[in-house]
mmCIF file of C-alpha atoms in Angstrom:
data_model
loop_
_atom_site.group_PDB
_atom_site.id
_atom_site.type_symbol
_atom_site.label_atom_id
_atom_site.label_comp_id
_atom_site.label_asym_id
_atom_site.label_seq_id
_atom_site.Cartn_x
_atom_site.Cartn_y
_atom_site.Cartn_z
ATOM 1 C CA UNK A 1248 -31.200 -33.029 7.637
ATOM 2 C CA UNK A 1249 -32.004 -34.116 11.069
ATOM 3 C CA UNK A 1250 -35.354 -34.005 13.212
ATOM 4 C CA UNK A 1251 -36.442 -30.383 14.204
ATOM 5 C CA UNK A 1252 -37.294 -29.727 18.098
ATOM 6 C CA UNK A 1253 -41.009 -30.015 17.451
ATOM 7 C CA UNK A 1254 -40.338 -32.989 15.218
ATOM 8 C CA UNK A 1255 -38.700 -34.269 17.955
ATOM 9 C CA UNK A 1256 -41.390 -33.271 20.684
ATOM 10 C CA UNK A 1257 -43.980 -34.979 18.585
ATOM 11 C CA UNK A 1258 -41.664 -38.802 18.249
ATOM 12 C CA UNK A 1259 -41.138 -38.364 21.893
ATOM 13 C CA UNK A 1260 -45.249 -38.279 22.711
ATOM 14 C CA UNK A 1261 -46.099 -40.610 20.006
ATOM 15 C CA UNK A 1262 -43.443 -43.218 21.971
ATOM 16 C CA UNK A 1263 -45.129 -42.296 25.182
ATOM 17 C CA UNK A 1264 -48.679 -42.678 23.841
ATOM 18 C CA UNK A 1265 -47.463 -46.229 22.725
ATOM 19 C CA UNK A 1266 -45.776 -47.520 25.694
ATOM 20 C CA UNK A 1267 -48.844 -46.341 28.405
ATOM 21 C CA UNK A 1268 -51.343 -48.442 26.029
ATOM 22 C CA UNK A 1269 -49.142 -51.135 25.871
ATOM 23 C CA UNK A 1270 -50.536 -54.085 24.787
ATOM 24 C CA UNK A 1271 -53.491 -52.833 23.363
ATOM 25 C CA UNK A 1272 -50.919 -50.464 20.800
ATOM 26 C CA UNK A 1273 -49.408 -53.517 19.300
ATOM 27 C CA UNK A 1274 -51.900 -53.999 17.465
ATOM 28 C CA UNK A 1275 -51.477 -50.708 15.420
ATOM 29 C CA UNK A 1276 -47.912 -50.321 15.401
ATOM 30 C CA UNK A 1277 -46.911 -53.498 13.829
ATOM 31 C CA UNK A 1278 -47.598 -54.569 9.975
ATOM 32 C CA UNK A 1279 -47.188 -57.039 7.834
ATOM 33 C CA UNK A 1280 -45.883 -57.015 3.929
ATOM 34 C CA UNK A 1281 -45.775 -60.266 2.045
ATOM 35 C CA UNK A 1282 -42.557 -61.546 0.785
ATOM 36 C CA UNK A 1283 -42.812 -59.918 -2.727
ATOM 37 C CA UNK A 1284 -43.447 -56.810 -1.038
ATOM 38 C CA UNK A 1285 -41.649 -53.669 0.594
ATOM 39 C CA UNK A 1286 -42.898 -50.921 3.265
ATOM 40 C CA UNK A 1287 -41.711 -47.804 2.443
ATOM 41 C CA UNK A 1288 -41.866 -45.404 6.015
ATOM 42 C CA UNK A 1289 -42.197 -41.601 5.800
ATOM 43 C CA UNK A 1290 -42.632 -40.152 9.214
ATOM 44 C CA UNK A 1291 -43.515 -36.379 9.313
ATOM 45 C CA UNK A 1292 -42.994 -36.499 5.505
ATOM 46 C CA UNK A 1293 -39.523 -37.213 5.830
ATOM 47 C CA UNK A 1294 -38.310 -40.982 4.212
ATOM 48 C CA UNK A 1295 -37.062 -42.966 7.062
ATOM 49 C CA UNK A 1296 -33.137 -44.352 6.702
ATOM 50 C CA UNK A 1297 -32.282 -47.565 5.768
ATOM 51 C CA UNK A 1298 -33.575 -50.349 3.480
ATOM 52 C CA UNK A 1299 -37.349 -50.734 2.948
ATOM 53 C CA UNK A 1300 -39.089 -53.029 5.619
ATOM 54 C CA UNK A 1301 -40.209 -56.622 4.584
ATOM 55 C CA UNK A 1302 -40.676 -59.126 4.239
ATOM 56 C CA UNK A 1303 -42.548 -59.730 7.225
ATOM 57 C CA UNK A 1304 -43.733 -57.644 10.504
ATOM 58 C CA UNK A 1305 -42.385 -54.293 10.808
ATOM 59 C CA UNK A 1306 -43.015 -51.256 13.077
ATOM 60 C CA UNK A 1307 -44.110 -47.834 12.883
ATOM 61 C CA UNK A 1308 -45.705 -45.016 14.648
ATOM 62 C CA UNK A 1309 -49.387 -44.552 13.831
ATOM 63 C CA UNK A 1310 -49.757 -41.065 14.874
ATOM 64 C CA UNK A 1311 -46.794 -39.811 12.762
ATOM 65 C CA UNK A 1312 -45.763 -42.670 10.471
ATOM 66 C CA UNK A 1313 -47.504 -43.287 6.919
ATOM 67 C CA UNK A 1314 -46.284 -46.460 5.053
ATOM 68 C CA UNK A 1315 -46.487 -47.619 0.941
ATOM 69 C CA UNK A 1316 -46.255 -51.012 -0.004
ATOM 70 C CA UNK A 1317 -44.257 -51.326 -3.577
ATOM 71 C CA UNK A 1318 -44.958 -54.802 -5.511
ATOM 72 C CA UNK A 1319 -41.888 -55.940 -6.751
ATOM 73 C CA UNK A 1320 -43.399 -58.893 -8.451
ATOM 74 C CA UNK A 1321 -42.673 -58.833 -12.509
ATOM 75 C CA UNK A 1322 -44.636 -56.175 -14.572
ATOM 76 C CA UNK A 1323 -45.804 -56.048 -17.927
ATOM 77 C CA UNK A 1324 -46.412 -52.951 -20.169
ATOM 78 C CA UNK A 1325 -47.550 -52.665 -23.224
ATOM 79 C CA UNK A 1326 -46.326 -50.114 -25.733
ATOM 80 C CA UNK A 1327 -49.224 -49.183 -27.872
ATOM 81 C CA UNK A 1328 -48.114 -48.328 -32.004
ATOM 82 C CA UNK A 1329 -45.760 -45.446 -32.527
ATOM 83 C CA UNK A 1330 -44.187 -44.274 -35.692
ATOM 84 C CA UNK A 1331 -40.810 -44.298 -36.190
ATOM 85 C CA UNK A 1332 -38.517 -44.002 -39.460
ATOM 86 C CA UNK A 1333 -36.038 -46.297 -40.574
ATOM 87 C CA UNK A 1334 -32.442 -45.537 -41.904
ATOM 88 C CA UNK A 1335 -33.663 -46.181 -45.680
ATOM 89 C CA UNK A 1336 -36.576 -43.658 -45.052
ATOM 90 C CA UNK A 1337 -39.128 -46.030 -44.580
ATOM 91 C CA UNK A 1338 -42.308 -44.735 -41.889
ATOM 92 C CA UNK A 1339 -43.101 -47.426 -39.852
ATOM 93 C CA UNK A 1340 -45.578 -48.081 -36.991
ATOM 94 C CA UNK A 1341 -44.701 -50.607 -34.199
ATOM 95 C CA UNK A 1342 -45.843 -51.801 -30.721
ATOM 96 C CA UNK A 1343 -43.512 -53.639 -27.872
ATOM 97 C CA UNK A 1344 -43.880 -55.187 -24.682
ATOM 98 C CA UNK A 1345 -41.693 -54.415 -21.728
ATOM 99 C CA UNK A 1346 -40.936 -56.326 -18.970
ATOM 100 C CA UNK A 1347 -40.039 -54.701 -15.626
ATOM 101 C CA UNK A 1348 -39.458 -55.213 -12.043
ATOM 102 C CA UNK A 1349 -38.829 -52.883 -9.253
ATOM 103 C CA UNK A 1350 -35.713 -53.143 -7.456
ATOM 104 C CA UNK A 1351 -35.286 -49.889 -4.946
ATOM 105 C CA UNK A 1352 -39.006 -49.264 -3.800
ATOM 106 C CA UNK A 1353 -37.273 -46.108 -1.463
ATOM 107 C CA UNK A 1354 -35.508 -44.467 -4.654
ATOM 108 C CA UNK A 1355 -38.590 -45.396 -7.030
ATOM 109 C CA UNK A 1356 -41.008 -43.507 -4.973
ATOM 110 C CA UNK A 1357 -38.723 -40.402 -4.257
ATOM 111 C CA UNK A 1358 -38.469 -40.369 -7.707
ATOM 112 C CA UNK A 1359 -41.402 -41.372 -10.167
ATOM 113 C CA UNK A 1360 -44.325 -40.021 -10.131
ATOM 114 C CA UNK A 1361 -46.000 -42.304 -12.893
ATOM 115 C CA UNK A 1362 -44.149 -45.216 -13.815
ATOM 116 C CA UNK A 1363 -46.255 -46.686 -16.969
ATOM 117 C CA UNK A 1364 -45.790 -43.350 -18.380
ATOM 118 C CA UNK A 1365 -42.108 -43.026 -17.679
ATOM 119 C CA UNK A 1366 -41.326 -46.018 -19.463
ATOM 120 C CA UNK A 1367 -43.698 -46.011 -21.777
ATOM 121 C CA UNK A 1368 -42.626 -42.464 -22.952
ATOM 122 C CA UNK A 1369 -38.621 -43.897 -22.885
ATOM 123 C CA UNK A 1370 -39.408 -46.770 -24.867
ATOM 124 C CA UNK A 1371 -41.390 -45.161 -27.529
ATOM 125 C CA UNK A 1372 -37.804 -42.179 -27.622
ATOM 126 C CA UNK A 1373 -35.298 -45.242 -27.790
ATOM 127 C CA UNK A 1374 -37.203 -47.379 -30.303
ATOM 128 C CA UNK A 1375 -37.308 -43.923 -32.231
ATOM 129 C CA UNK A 1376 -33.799 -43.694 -31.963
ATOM 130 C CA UNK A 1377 -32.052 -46.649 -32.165
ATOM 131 C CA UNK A 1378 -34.405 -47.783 -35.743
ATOM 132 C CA UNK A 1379 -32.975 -44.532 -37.303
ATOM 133 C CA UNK A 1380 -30.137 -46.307 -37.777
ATOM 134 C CA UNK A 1381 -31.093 -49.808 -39.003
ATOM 135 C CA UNK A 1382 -32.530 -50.464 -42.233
ATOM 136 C CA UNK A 1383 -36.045 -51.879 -42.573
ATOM 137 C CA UNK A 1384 -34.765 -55.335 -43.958
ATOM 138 C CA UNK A 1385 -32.914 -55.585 -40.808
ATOM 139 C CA UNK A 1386 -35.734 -54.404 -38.450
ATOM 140 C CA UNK A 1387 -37.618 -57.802 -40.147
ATOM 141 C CA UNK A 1388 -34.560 -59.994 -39.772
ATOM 142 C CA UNK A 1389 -32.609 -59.573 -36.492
ATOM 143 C CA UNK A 1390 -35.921 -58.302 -34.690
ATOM 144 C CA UNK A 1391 -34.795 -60.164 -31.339
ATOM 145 C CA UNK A 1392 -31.467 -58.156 -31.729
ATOM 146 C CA UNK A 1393 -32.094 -55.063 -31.786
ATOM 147 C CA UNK A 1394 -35.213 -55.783 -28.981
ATOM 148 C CA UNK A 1395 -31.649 -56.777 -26.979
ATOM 149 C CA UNK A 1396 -30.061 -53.628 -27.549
ATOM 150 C CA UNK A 1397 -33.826 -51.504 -27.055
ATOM 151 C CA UNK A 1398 -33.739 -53.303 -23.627
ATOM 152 C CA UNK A 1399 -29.951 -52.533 -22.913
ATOM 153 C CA UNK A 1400 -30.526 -49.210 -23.605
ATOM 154 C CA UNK A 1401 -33.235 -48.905 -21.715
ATOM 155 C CA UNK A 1402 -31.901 -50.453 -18.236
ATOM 156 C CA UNK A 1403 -29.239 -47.511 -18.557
ATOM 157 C CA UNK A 1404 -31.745 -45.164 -17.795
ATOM 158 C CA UNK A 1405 -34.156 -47.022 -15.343
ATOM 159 C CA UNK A 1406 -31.357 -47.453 -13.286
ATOM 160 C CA UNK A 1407 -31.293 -44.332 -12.016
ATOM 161 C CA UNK A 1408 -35.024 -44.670 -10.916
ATOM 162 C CA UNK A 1409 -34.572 -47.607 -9.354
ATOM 163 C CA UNK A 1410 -36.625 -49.958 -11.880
ATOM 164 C CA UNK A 1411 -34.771 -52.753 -13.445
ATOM 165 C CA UNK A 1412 -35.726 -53.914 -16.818
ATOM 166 C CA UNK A 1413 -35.810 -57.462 -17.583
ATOM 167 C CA UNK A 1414 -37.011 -57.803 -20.977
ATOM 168 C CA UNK A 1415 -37.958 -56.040 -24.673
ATOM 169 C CA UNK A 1416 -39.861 -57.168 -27.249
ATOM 170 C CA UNK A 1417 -41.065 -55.704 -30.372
ATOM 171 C CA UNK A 1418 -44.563 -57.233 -31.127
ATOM 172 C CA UNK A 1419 -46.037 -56.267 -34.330
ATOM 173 C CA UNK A 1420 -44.882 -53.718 -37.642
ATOM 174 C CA UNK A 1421 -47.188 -52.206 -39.742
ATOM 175 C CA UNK A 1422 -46.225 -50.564 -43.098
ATOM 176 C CA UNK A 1423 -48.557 -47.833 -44.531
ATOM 177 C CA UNK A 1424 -50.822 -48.793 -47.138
ATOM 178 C CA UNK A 1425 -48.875 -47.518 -50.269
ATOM 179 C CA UNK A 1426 -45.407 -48.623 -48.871
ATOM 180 C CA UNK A 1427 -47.161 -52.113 -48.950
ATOM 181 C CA UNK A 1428 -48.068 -51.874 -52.680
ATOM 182 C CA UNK A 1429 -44.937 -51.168 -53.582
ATOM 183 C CA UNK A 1430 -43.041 -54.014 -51.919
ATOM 184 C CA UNK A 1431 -45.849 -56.125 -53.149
ATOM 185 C CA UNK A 1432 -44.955 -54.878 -57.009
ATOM 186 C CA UNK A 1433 -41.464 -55.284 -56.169
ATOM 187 C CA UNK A 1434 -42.043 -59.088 -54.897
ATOM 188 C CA UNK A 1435 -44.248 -59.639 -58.001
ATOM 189 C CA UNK A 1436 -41.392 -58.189 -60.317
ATOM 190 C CA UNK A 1437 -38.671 -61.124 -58.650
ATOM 191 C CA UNK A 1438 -40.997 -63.637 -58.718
ATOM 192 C CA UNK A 1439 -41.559 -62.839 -62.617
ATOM 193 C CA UNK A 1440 -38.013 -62.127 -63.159
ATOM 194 C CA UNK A 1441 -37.348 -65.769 -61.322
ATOM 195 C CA UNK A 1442 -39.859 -67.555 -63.781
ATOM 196 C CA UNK A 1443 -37.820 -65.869 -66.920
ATOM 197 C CA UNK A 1444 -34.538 -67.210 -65.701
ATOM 198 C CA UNK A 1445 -35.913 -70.676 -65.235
ATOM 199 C CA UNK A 1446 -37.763 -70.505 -68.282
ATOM 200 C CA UNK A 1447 -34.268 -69.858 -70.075
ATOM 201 C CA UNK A 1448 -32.390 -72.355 -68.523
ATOM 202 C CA UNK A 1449 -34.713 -74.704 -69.103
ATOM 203 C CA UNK A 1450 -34.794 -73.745 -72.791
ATOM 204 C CA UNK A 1451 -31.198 -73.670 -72.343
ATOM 205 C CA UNK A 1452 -30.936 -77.358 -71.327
ATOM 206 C CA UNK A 1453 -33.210 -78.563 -73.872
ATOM 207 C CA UNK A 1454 -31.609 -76.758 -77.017
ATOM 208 C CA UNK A 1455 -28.069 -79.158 -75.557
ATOM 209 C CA UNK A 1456 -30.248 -82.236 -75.628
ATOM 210 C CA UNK A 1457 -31.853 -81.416 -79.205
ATOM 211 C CA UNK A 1458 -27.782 -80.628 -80.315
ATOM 212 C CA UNK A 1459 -26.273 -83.928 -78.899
ATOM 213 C CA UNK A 1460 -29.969 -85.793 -80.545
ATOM 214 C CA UNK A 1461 -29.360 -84.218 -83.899
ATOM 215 C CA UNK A 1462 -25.468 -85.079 -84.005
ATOM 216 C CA UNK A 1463 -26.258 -88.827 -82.850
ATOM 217 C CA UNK A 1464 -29.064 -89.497 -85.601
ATOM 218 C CA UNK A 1465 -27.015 -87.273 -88.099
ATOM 219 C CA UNK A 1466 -24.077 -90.152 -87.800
ATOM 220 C CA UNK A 1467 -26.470 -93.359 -87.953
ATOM 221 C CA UNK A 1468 -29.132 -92.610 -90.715
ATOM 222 C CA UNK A 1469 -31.129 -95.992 -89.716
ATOM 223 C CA UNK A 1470 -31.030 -94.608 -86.403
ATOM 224 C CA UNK A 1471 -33.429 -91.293 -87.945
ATOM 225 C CA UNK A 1472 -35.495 -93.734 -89.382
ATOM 226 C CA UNK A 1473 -36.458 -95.720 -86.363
ATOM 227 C CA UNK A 1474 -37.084 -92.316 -84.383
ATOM 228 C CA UNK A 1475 -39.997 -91.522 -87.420
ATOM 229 C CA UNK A 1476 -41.011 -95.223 -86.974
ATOM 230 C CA UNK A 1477 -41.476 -94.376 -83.256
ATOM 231 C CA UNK A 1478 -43.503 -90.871 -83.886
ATOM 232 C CA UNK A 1479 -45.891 -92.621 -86.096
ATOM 233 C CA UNK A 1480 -46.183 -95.641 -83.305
ATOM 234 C CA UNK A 1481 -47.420 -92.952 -80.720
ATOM 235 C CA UNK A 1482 -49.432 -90.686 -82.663
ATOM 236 C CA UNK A 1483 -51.497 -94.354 -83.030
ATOM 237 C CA UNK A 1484 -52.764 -93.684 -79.732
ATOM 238 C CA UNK A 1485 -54.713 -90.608 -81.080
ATOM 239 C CA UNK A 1486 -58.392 -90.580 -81.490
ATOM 240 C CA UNK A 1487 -58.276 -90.156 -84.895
ATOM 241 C CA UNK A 1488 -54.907 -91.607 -85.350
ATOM 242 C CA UNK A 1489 -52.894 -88.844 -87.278
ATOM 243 C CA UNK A 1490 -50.219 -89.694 -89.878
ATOM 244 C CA UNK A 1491 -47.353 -87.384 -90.879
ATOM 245 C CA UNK A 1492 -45.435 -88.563 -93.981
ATOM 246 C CA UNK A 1493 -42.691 -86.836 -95.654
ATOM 247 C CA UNK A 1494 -41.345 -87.240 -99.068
ATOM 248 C CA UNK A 1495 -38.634 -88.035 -99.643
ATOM 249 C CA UNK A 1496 -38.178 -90.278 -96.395
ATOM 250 C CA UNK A 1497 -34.154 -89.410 -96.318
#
């Protein structure tokens, strides 16, 4: 809506006021915002049109005109731990970090009121609802994934506020205490089950070698006799030697 009369009236005098203490008002009708920064210009309460002022000098009324500089520089907030369940029922607590800018200073403060909690809040909802449908050995695997889709999900929304989201990352997962005993069991039960396999094939692999030994001395019997000859060579080396003699030798 446009300017009321009194509105009006008031722009009028302030203009006045400005001009008739001309050069001495220049001083408090122009600003300056850095280049990382925007002026946003309410005058009477109402948000004046057009893009925010900056970088540089910019002008405004000091009787009637109250300004906000926005930082637009890169943000970082950090999600503290929140629980969320997996897909295979597993309860889970996790912390993020979010990386944000802000893009449209005019529609960010006509619209937020708090932005830490804003997105803090909408992280903590999408992580809850985008892990309810991954399982937890995924949610260790393809972390930087599904931190891609948090974060596309996630710009959707801040959009509309005027906040543009640059980057998601899930930082740390912690597993209750009991959920962590039983993975470690499980582990220890692989690991065990592991050792058993290679335990076979090694007996496995050994029982072949004794097979092809016994058929190869069984066709040369000199051959069996030089193997004892051998045994009783290197049990020498014991301290005391140890003999072994069987009757008959064949």
């Amino acid at each position: 809506p446009g300017l009321g009369i009194c509105e009006w009236l008031l722009t009028i005098l302030s203009l006045l006021f400005v001009i008739m203490t001309f050069p001495i008002s220049v001083w408090f009708c122009m600003k300056v915002v850095r280049e990382y920064e925007r002026a946003i210009v309410f005058r009477l309460g109402r948000l004046l049109p057009g893009r925010a002022r900056g970088p540089g000098l910019f002008f405004f009324l000091p009787c009637l005109d109250t300004y906000h500089k926005v930082d637009l520089r890169l943000k970082t907030l950090e999600i503290p731990f929140h629980q969320v369940v997996t897909k295979d029922m597993f309860t889970l607590e996790i912390d993020a970090v979010c990386y944000y800018r802000l893009e449209n200073a005019s529609l960010l403060l006509t619209t937020l009121t708090s932005i830490s909690s804003a997105i803090q809040l909408l992280v903590q909802t999408t992580t809850k609802r985008l892990l309810a449908h991954r399982a937890f050995s995924e949610l260790l695997l393809e972390r930087k994934s599904i931190s891609q889709e948090i974060k596309v999900a996630l710009d959707a929304v801040t959009g509309c506020w005027g906040i543009k989201v640059e980057r998601t990352e899930i930082n740390n997962v912690q597993l209750p205490a009991e959920v962590q005993q039983s993975l470690a069991v499980e582990a220890e039960a692989q690991r065990q089950a592991k050792v058993r396999m290679i335990a076979a094939e090694g007996e496995k692999a050994a029982s072949e070698s004794l097979r092809m030994a016994a058929e190869i001395l069984s066709s040369a019997p000199a051959a069996a006799q030089l193997r004892y000859l051998h045994a009783l060579h290197s049990l020498t080396a014991e301290k005391p030697a140890a003999f072994i003699l069987p009757f008959p030798l064949d």
